[in-house]
Amino acid sequence: MSLGTALGALLQFAAIAVVGWVVGNYALDRILAGRVDDGDIEWPERALAAAMGFIAFSILLMVGHIVTGGAVFGTRLMVPLLTLGAIWRCAPRVRGPRDVPWRAVIAAVVLLGAIYIGPAIVGGSSVRTGDPPWHLGWTQQLLAGEPVPTGPAPALGRNAYPWASHAVLATMVRLVPGSTPIVALEALHLLLMLTIPLAAACLARLVKRNAGWTAAAACGLVGGFGWLVARGPDFVASPSDARYGADLVVASPNSVYELFPPALPRELALVVLGAAGWLLVRSLSDQSRRTAIGAGAAVGCVGLTSVPLFVSAVVWVIAALPLVRGMRRTRWLAAVTAPALVVFALWAGPVVSDYVRFGGFVNITPRLGIEWPLPVALASWGLLLPAALIGIWLTWKSREGRPLLAFVLGTSLLLGLAVARGRFGWSLDGNATLLHQGRVWPPAHLLGGGLAGIALAFGWDWLRLKGQRLSIATASALLIVSAASPVLASVELTDIIEQRASGFEYARPDLGPGSFVRRAAALLDPSDVVLVEDSDELAFYLFQLSGVRIAEFDDPRLKGNDLRIRYTDLAKAWDERMSNIGFEPDFIVLPAPNGPIQDAIAAGTFAGREWVMLKLSD
């Protein structure tokens, strides 16, 4: 990773920490309205509130961006000015971090960073092909002043993907001048690596106050036993090539591997889901309408980030309903669902309107991800599974833990539906990913980490009574056995990134600063249409780096609708245009001829060939 990228990512993370802490803790104190007992809300909860605060602040900026027709992210100074205004308004009422065990925190950051960030630092970049290229292009369209990101198709683009993650990336870019969405994805990876275990810790602390560290360790370090078979570094970057059950593989049911790059919206949504779950539990104990409203708003934010995880959030709300005491259940349910629906409707409302106008959805997923048999999936959890089961038993004995068990029950039922969907082939009108196992396992793993942390905290208390040496030796042995698979995966992933294999290609010279792709993209914006001859790969890179529209494109995996337009009528219109005259371009990129071209506005090398870009006459 270049020094400039690393510095930009660290500055973006610092901006997240400062803005998030001020805004998030201001909101937390307003939501709880003084119902904070000594020791009840400590630095872990406030750190989670900081992450949630930055995400919520980015969503508010996005709302302003839409209302102003694209002025917020499309203007360089607007986000910094609005951020300074928010800090000026909120900071006087927010206290800084207190009683933080900095030595332990730094040690944890170093350990997690070595495993999950190390491959990107050594290899060059944590960004991978697949979904991230789309998110890069959509974010570029926001930064160029488009009210909502619409995609690479000229005239026919209508994006049906939730935009909260793009708003977060755009906010990060605007807060650090000179940075890019690629840098923002690096910083987002760092944020997720820290906050997913933090969310598990906060959920565990609802039941046992000293279970935070053990829950974070269970969620962030416990892999399976694939290392016993591998006997050396290995990491499978494609689930279809899995060699050790569901362990040591990307997108595993053991979501510890989601802490590896790249950063994806569903992982950001998992952090928001953890914060929403914590607020839901607090609303049950506080019996406060205000806390319930805050929880509902957080649930809505989950939907703005990932619809499948919004389904999990809704299931958690329904599962918690029987536990309401001291206030009418209908009142609590209304207090949660009303803000959740209002927030979710910010994105879902226009999508439903387009759904009706343009003939419904078309399935744009070429192939669903691997779904393992349930025994294989659970086996990949390793020691986490028995620890989580013990945690369920211990939590059942605690009245404070009943909401967590309700979440477990709801998630288990949702997982059962996901298994049934796969077995019976339910298409869900082209939305099978809503009930794909890969979207249910992350919430299950988050809960499993929290419950395992509770069990481990009880075990630690018992061992300490037997002697300090015994407790330290046992904890060290468990850590070595549990973290073996993630450590070996980290070593192998470093080699994969260094070799620019499995889609980790964003550190290659063709895409670096000063490359032809970067220089050409700097001359384009989303209002332009570009035609690239003889390289659809180059065309899509230009979209990623500028948000430009693509005049022609062919995805060999698809028979039509090559730019994955989500709505049926618009997808048909694209195919008709491609079969006839296509779209008229404003720019053309083509292989360089032998002689010089005087009118070329950019020239350079890509994929071992010389290219030139021309601006066509108006």
XYZ file of C-alpha atoms in Angstrom:
618
model
C 0.000 0.000 0.000
C 1.399 3.397 -0.971
C 2.183 5.965 1.692
C -0.391 8.351 0.220
C -3.164 5.750 0.353
C -2.274 4.709 3.902
C -2.132 8.322 5.083
C -5.424 9.166 3.383
C -7.135 6.139 4.931
C -5.830 7.015 8.400
C -7.009 10.621 8.031
C -10.436 9.391 6.948
C -10.589 7.051 9.917
C -9.617 9.932 12.209
C -12.434 12.000 10.721
C -14.860 9.125 11.368
C -13.675 8.904 14.981
C -14.011 12.627 15.729
C -17.249 13.323 13.885
C -18.791 10.022 14.925
C -17.911 10.459 18.592
C -19.397 13.946 18.776
C -22.553 13.277 16.752
C -23.118 9.702 17.947
C -22.744 10.395 21.636
C -24.806 13.559 21.416
C -27.592 11.481 19.879
C -27.104 8.663 22.421
C -27.444 11.035 25.367
C -30.560 12.590 23.843
C -32.103 9.171 23.169
C -31.453 7.874 26.675
C -32.419 11.249 28.202
C -30.516 10.818 31.455
C -31.369 7.135 31.966
C -27.688 6.245 32.234
C -26.590 4.584 35.454
C -22.979 4.737 36.624
C -21.091 2.042 34.725
C -24.098 1.290 32.503
C -22.883 3.244 29.481
C -19.116 3.076 29.230
C -16.532 3.482 26.505
C -17.539 0.372 24.457
C -21.125 1.594 24.091
C -19.927 5.108 23.328
C -17.460 3.805 20.743
C -20.281 1.876 19.035
C -22.397 5.032 19.199
C -19.544 6.855 17.436
C -19.580 4.408 14.532
C -23.366 4.601 14.327
C -23.204 8.389 14.645
C -20.970 8.772 11.613
C -23.171 6.485 9.543
C -26.306 8.382 10.603
C -24.594 11.721 9.907
C -23.688 10.508 6.403
C -27.317 9.507 5.848
C -28.477 12.973 6.906
C -25.998 14.488 4.458
C -27.394 12.203 1.766
C -30.920 13.407 2.469
C -29.691 16.985 2.089
C -27.870 15.939 -1.072
C -31.100 14.618 -2.580
C -33.143 17.651 -1.517
C -30.601 20.104 -2.954
C -30.326 18.249 -6.246
C -26.790 17.013 -5.602
C -25.180 20.077 -4.004
C -23.975 18.518 -0.730
C -21.523 15.908 -2.026
C -21.193 17.627 -5.397
C -19.670 20.731 -3.783
C -16.255 20.291 -2.180
C -16.776 22.631 0.772
C -20.362 21.732 1.679
C -19.599 18.584 3.694
C -16.710 20.133 5.696
C -18.852 23.183 6.508
C -21.843 21.095 7.578
C -19.530 18.885 9.630
C -18.034 21.868 11.436
C -21.570 23.091 12.132
C -22.540 19.714 13.600
C -19.442 19.623 15.806
C -20.046 23.204 16.977
C -23.649 22.311 17.849
C -23.014 18.957 19.536
C -19.516 19.075 21.029
C -20.295 21.262 24.097
C -22.720 18.604 25.357
C -20.487 15.583 24.686
C -17.736 14.306 26.929
C -14.594 12.746 25.558
C -13.523 9.129 26.024
C -13.089 8.237 29.678
C -11.653 5.259 31.524
C -10.459 3.655 28.308
C -7.869 0.909 28.926
C -5.649 2.244 26.173
C -2.955 -0.418 26.495
C -5.472 -3.199 26.008
C -7.221 -1.327 23.190
C -3.944 -0.689 21.358
C -2.917 -4.331 21.796
C -6.268 -5.480 20.369
C -5.996 -3.085 17.421
C -2.468 -4.293 16.674
C -3.529 -7.951 16.843
C -6.606 -7.511 14.656
C -4.718 -5.196 12.321
C -1.890 -7.679 11.835
C -4.371 -10.389 10.825
C -6.957 -8.459 8.827
C -5.235 -5.250 7.678
C -1.740 -6.676 7.263
C -2.466 -8.363 3.904
C -3.608 -5.088 2.384
C -0.646 -3.129 3.755
C 1.897 -5.640 2.483
C 0.043 -6.618 -0.689
C -0.950 -3.137 -1.816
C -4.741 -2.756 -1.707
C -7.747 -4.293 0.037
C -10.142 -3.487 -2.833
C -11.325 -6.418 -4.923
C -13.394 -6.888 -8.056
C -16.969 -8.153 -7.760
C -19.314 -5.774 -5.955
C -16.834 -2.997 -4.978
C -16.461 -1.696 -8.575
C -20.171 -0.882 -8.630
C -19.967 0.898 -5.290
C -16.967 2.894 -6.487
C -18.840 4.079 -9.569
C -22.013 4.916 -7.655
C -19.985 6.900 -5.123
C -18.261 8.799 -7.922
C -21.683 9.777 -9.246
C -22.628 11.240 -5.865
C -19.357 13.190 -5.743
C -20.050 14.509 -9.232
C -23.335 15.997 -8.053
C -25.918 13.405 -9.080
C -28.789 13.404 -6.528
C -28.772 9.591 -6.373
C -26.364 7.110 -7.974
C -27.939 5.552 -11.040
C -25.275 3.349 -12.612
C -23.328 3.083 -15.863
C -26.209 2.792 -18.359
C -26.899 5.991 -20.348
C -30.417 7.423 -19.933
C -31.790 4.108 -18.610
C -29.991 3.944 -15.276
C -32.146 3.529 -12.180
C -30.201 2.264 -9.174
C -32.187 -0.003 -6.858
C -29.286 -0.567 -4.445
C -29.504 1.107 -1.004
C -27.306 4.205 -0.981
C -26.229 4.559 2.678
C -22.830 2.924 2.142
C -22.194 5.208 -0.830
C -23.114 8.207 1.317
C -20.603 7.042 3.937
C -17.857 6.727 1.312
C -18.724 10.127 -0.176
C -18.625 11.757 3.264
C -15.204 10.259 3.949
C -13.852 11.527 0.627
C -15.157 15.063 1.143
C -13.749 15.262 4.690
C -10.208 14.499 3.475
C -9.357 16.647 0.428
C -7.455 14.795 -2.256
C -8.703 11.361 -1.240
C -10.781 9.035 -3.415
C -13.448 6.352 -2.996
C -10.726 3.702 -3.334
C -8.968 5.213 -0.319
C -12.324 5.389 1.479
C -12.822 1.647 0.983
C -9.462 1.068 2.683
C -10.554 3.203 5.658
C -13.955 1.485 5.730
C -12.200 -1.879 5.984
C -10.353 -0.604 9.065
C -13.612 0.656 10.564
C -15.415 -2.662 10.055
C -12.510 -4.682 11.434
C -12.848 -2.791 14.721
C -16.584 -2.224 15.009
C -17.991 -5.675 14.203
C -16.270 -7.209 17.277
C -17.226 -4.044 19.185
C -20.908 -4.610 18.349
C -20.680 -8.181 19.692
C -19.014 -6.836 22.839
C -21.796 -4.322 23.491
C -24.481 -6.980 23.071
C -22.668 -9.287 25.508
C -22.269 -6.499 28.068
C -26.056 -6.229 28.265
C -25.963 -9.559 30.091
C -22.545 -9.609 31.787
C -20.603 -6.379 32.185
C -17.126 -7.922 31.944
C -17.958 -9.991 28.834
C -16.990 -7.287 26.349
C -13.408 -8.347 25.737
C -14.221 -12.040 25.479
C -17.131 -11.351 23.103
C -14.945 -9.183 20.872
C -12.332 -11.946 20.803
C -14.947 -14.611 20.048
C -16.400 -12.564 17.184
C -13.091 -11.389 15.744
C -10.596 -14.212 16.233
C -12.295 -17.620 16.436
C -12.048 -19.600 13.223
C -12.714 -23.247 12.526
C -10.419 -26.267 12.429
C -9.494 -26.113 8.765
C -5.907 -25.439 9.812
C -5.592 -29.021 11.045
C -6.160 -30.243 7.483
C -4.381 -27.413 5.669
C -1.244 -27.686 7.836
C -0.033 -24.413 6.386
C -1.152 -21.008 5.111
C -4.195 -21.192 2.870
C -7.193 -19.043 2.024
C -9.798 -19.915 -0.589
C -10.952 -16.778 -2.408
C -13.879 -18.523 -4.132
C -16.433 -20.526 -2.105
C -16.921 -22.928 -5.015
C -13.302 -24.040 -4.503
C -13.627 -24.619 -0.740
C -11.294 -27.353 0.514
C -11.851 -27.483 4.279
C -15.598 -27.610 4.688
C -16.653 -24.013 5.180
C -13.462 -22.906 6.936
C -10.545 -20.919 5.480
C -12.840 -19.606 2.747
C -14.225 -16.207 1.860
C -17.952 -15.667 2.581
C -17.863 -18.500 5.120
C -20.778 -19.080 7.523
C -18.103 -18.256 10.090
C -18.188 -14.523 9.548
C -14.778 -13.968 11.103
C -13.635 -14.110 7.477
C -15.783 -11.082 6.702
C -13.189 -9.069 8.601
C -10.851 -9.719 5.693
C -11.084 -7.326 2.737
C -12.867 -6.061 0.801
C -15.261 -3.909 2.818
C -18.850 -4.452 1.679
C -22.174 -2.731 2.501
C -23.587 -5.808 4.229
C -20.750 -5.680 6.761
C -21.424 -2.003 7.379
C -25.076 -2.946 7.854
C -23.995 -5.589 10.386
C -22.493 -2.842 12.554
C -25.721 -0.847 12.290
C -27.721 -3.987 13.102
C -25.622 -4.497 16.234
C -26.310 -0.903 17.330
C -30.017 -1.312 16.540
C -30.142 -4.539 18.554
C -28.478 -2.848 21.515
C -31.020 -0.008 21.403
C -33.902 -2.466 21.116
C -32.758 -4.211 24.294
C -32.336 -0.868 26.047
C -35.840 0.162 25.037
C -37.198 -2.981 26.687
C -35.372 -2.305 29.949
C -35.998 1.458 29.963
C -39.627 1.124 28.882
C -39.051 4.458 27.182
C -40.795 5.631 24.049
C -37.807 7.811 23.179
C -35.398 4.866 23.288
C -37.804 2.820 21.175
C -37.902 5.614 18.584
C -34.096 5.689 18.519
C -34.025 1.925 18.022
C -36.521 2.228 15.190
C -34.444 4.885 13.457
C -31.415 2.589 13.703
C -33.463 -0.260 12.190
C -34.349 2.043 9.302
C -30.654 2.833 8.816
C -30.002 -0.902 8.469
C -32.447 -0.920 5.553
C -30.685 2.013 3.890
C -27.481 -0.038 3.960
C -28.603 -3.616 3.218
C -32.133 -4.892 2.578
C -31.378 -8.528 3.584
C -30.043 -7.362 6.945
C -33.084 -5.104 7.267
C -35.100 -8.321 7.134
C -33.032 -9.583 10.082
C -33.651 -6.316 11.942
C -37.412 -6.610 11.398
C -37.306 -10.205 12.643
C -35.463 -9.016 15.768
C -38.176 -6.421 16.410
C -40.912 -9.046 16.094
C -38.985 -11.480 18.320
C -38.572 -8.826 21.021
C -42.252 -7.829 21.067
C -43.428 -10.508 23.573
C -40.805 -9.240 26.060
C -42.288 -5.748 26.337
C -43.241 -5.012 29.926
C -44.520 -1.874 31.612
C -45.920 -0.276 28.466
C -48.414 -1.408 25.887
C -46.904 -3.626 23.235
C -48.762 -1.801 20.492
C -47.302 1.479 21.711
C -43.765 0.077 21.766
C -44.220 -1.507 18.344
C -45.525 1.751 16.890
C -42.631 3.693 18.427
C -40.148 1.328 16.763
C -41.789 0.707 13.410
C -42.870 4.260 12.568
C -39.341 5.774 12.456
C -37.980 2.577 10.917
C -40.431 2.819 8.016
C -39.924 6.565 7.590
C -36.143 6.192 7.392
C -36.317 3.116 5.157
C -38.778 4.891 2.857
C -36.143 7.507 2.000
C -34.719 4.878 -0.353
C -37.531 2.347 -0.645
C -40.193 4.902 -1.652
C -38.546 5.870 -4.965
C -37.630 2.235 -5.608
C -41.250 1.105 -5.203
C -42.352 3.915 -7.523
C -39.837 2.823 -10.174
C -40.856 -0.794 -9.632
C -44.417 0.093 -10.625
C -43.427 2.437 -13.460
C -40.881 0.179 -15.132
C -42.482 -3.254 -15.035
C -41.030 -4.725 -11.851
C -37.629 -6.215 -11.114
C -35.485 -8.385 -13.323
C -33.069 -10.867 -11.751
C -29.558 -9.429 -12.112
C -27.671 -12.073 -10.110
C -25.864 -14.394 -12.558
C -25.398 -17.040 -9.878
C -26.240 -17.217 -6.176
C -23.390 -17.802 -3.762
C -22.563 -21.167 -2.232
C -24.848 -22.382 0.559
C -23.352 -25.116 2.712
C -25.346 -27.867 4.451
C -26.187 -26.797 7.971
C -23.836 -29.268 9.741
C -20.917 -28.134 7.540
C -21.734 -24.477 8.167
C -21.921 -24.877 11.943
C -18.733 -26.958 11.997
C -16.877 -23.979 10.506
C -17.530 -22.044 13.732
C -15.028 -24.228 15.564
C -14.901 -23.557 19.311
C -17.340 -20.694 18.856
C -20.265 -23.102 18.521
C -19.979 -24.903 21.893
C -19.131 -21.622 23.605
C -22.219 -19.975 22.078
C -24.426 -22.892 23.177
C -23.111 -22.582 26.721
C -23.716 -18.837 26.473
C -27.345 -19.489 25.529
C -27.801 -21.628 28.644
C -26.146 -19.052 30.918
C -28.105 -16.208 29.337
C -31.381 -18.050 29.842
C -30.742 -17.868 33.574
C -30.419 -14.066 33.344
C -33.538 -11.959 32.909
C -31.490 -9.261 31.180
C -30.461 -11.727 28.492
C -33.909 -12.779 27.314
C -33.924 -10.248 24.429
C -30.681 -11.716 23.065
C -32.246 -15.162 23.130
C -35.266 -13.737 21.317
C -32.911 -12.433 18.619
C -31.319 -15.899 18.428
C -34.726 -17.523 18.006
C -35.749 -15.060 15.291
C -32.456 -15.478 13.429
C -32.726 -19.271 13.677
C -36.196 -19.171 12.129
C -34.895 -16.872 9.384
C -32.035 -19.275 8.737
C -34.565 -22.087 8.472
C -36.443 -20.118 5.817
C -33.179 -19.529 3.967
C -32.473 -23.269 3.961
C -36.017 -23.940 2.695
C -35.632 -21.307 -0.035
C -32.523 -23.053 -1.312
C -34.049 -26.507 -1.114
C -37.313 -25.626 -2.833
C -35.854 -23.102 -5.278
C -37.936 -20.091 -4.294
C -36.996 -17.208 -6.603
C -38.783 -14.494 -4.586
C -39.471 -12.557 -7.806
C -35.782 -12.274 -8.601
C -34.832 -11.341 -5.026
C -33.554 -14.680 -3.740
C -30.654 -12.928 -1.994
C -33.140 -11.653 0.604
C -33.223 -15.171 2.021
C -29.783 -16.346 1.005
C -27.875 -18.069 3.797
C -24.942 -15.743 3.198
C -27.111 -12.828 4.378
C -28.338 -14.638 7.518
C -25.057 -16.062 8.822
C -23.461 -12.665 9.640
C -26.205 -11.709 12.164
C -26.088 -15.262 13.523
C -22.320 -14.993 13.937
C -22.636 -11.597 15.628
C -25.042 -13.075 18.173
C -22.914 -16.190 18.496
C -19.871 -14.071 19.282
C -21.755 -12.173 21.957
C -23.120 -15.317 23.578
C -19.765 -17.095 23.400
C -18.221 -14.046 25.059
C -20.671 -14.394 27.945
C -19.708 -18.055 28.401
C -16.002 -17.255 28.194
C -16.348 -14.442 30.737
C -17.950 -16.828 33.223
C -15.187 -19.334 32.512
C -12.522 -16.676 33.026
C -14.027 -15.705 36.383
C -13.973 -19.360 37.469
C -10.387 -19.915 36.323
C -9.141 -16.810 38.113
C -10.361 -18.325 41.358
C -8.165 -21.348 40.631
C -5.068 -19.251 40.056
C -3.701 -16.558 37.781
C -1.244 -18.818 35.985
C -3.930 -21.372 35.146
C -6.278 -18.698 33.789
C -3.593 -17.084 31.616
C -2.343 -20.436 30.299
C -5.859 -21.616 29.448
C -6.804 -18.337 27.746
C -3.577 -18.362 25.717
C -4.112 -21.954 24.587
C -7.693 -21.239 23.540
C -6.582 -18.153 21.614
C -3.867 -20.046 19.740
C -6.186 -22.903 18.777
C -9.090 -20.618 17.865
C -7.144 -18.040 15.853
C -4.996 -20.510 13.906
C -7.235 -20.517 10.843
C -7.564 -16.695 10.552
C -3.787 -16.317 10.999
C -3.011 -18.881 8.281
C -5.648 -17.304 6.042
C -4.014 -13.917 6.568
C -0.606 -15.207 5.467
C -2.045 -16.746 2.305
C -4.210 -13.721 1.511
C -1.092 -11.554 1.671
C 0.444 -13.671 -1.092
C -2.788 -13.530 -3.101
C -2.883 -9.730 -2.968
C 0.831 -9.422 -3.742
C 0.309 -11.588 -6.830
C -2.710 -9.455 -7.892
C -4.744 -12.666 -7.989
C -8.427 -13.440 -7.268
C -9.528 -9.921 -8.175
C -7.179 -8.021 -5.825
C -5.806 -5.928 -8.666
C -6.250 -2.315 -7.599
C -2.584 -1.912 -6.646
C -1.353 -2.859 -10.112
C 0.433 -0.101 -12.088
C -2.377 0.077 -14.663
C -4.665 1.536 -11.974
C -2.184 3.586 -9.963
C -1.791 7.375 -9.766
C -0.663 8.788 -13.096
C -1.871 5.768 -15.069
C -3.802 6.161 -18.310
C -7.012 4.985 -16.633
C -6.710 7.610 -13.865
C -5.849 10.414 -16.292
C -8.675 9.504 -18.661
C -11.185 9.180 -15.830
C -10.241 12.652 -14.560
C -11.548 14.075 -17.849
C -14.920 12.336 -17.559
C -17.991 12.757 -15.373
C -21.409 11.071 -15.106
C -22.977 13.420 -17.648
C -20.663 11.970 -20.324
C -21.022 8.796 -22.378
C -17.861 6.929 -23.342
C -17.362 4.244 -25.985
C -14.391 1.934 -25.418
C -13.448 -0.241 -28.346
C -12.106 -3.726 -27.753
C -12.002 -3.650 -23.921
C -15.067 -3.837 -21.731
C -12.697 -4.144 -18.766
C -11.265 -0.701 -19.484
C -14.763 0.730 -19.971
C -15.878 -0.482 -16.561
C -12.744 0.861 -14.880
C -13.563 4.276 -16.307
C -17.024 4.012 -14.760
C -15.543 3.047 -11.396
C -13.143 5.991 -11.351
C -15.459 8.678 -12.730
C -19.095 7.498 -12.730
C -19.217 7.942 -16.519
C -21.900 6.247 -18.650
C -20.844 3.383 -20.934
C -22.129 3.380 -24.517
C -21.560 -0.345 -25.122
C -20.778 -3.221 -22.772
C -20.758 -7.005 -22.933
C -20.660 -9.214 -19.842
C -19.875 -12.732 -21.062
C -21.749 -14.222 -18.099
C -25.026 -12.649 -19.216
C -27.151 -13.126 -22.329
C -28.576 -9.623 -22.094
C -28.926 -6.640 -19.778
C -25.137 -6.558 -19.514
C -25.071 -3.512 -17.208
C -27.480 -5.209 -14.774
C -30.295 -2.674 -14.986
C -32.706 -3.621 -12.205
C -36.056 -2.799 -13.820
C -37.635 -4.966 -16.505
C -38.725 -2.289 -18.990
C -35.432 -0.412 -18.788
C -33.449 -3.636 -19.174
C -35.413 -4.437 -22.324
C -34.803 -0.933 -23.628
C -31.048 -1.390 -23.100
C -31.045 -4.664 -25.020
C -33.008 -3.062 -27.869
C -30.532 -0.187 -28.090
C -27.608 -2.621 -28.113
C -29.179 -4.618 -30.957
C -29.670 -1.458 -33.048
C -27.759 1.810 -32.976
C -26.539 1.782 -29.374
C -25.878 5.030 -27.515
C -24.123 8.017 -29.028
C -20.846 8.649 -27.161
C -19.249 11.934 -26.164
C -15.803 10.319 -25.865
C -14.183 7.355 -27.547
C -11.292 5.263 -26.255
C -9.527 2.994 -28.724
C -6.238 1.162 -29.240
C -3.599 3.588 -30.438
C -2.717 3.375 -34.145
C 0.896 3.268 -35.272
C 1.053 6.971 -35.988
C 0.351 9.859 -33.607
C -3.165 11.258 -33.151
C -3.165 15.007 -32.783
C -6.624 15.228 -31.232
C -6.023 12.704 -28.432
C -6.793 14.226 -25.021
C -5.249 11.297 -23.136
C -2.888 8.513 -24.120
C -1.163 5.717 -22.267
C -0.860 2.029 -21.489
C -3.468 -0.376 -20.152
C -3.141 -4.168 -19.995
C 0.039 -4.033 -22.086
C -1.537 -2.059 -24.948
C -1.378 1.587 -25.954
C -4.639 3.544 -25.849
C -5.874 7.008 -26.750
C -9.011 8.903 -25.751
C -10.701 11.350 -28.093
C -13.464 13.854 -27.465
C -16.021 13.681 -30.240
C -17.441 16.798 -31.848
C -20.600 18.234 -30.339
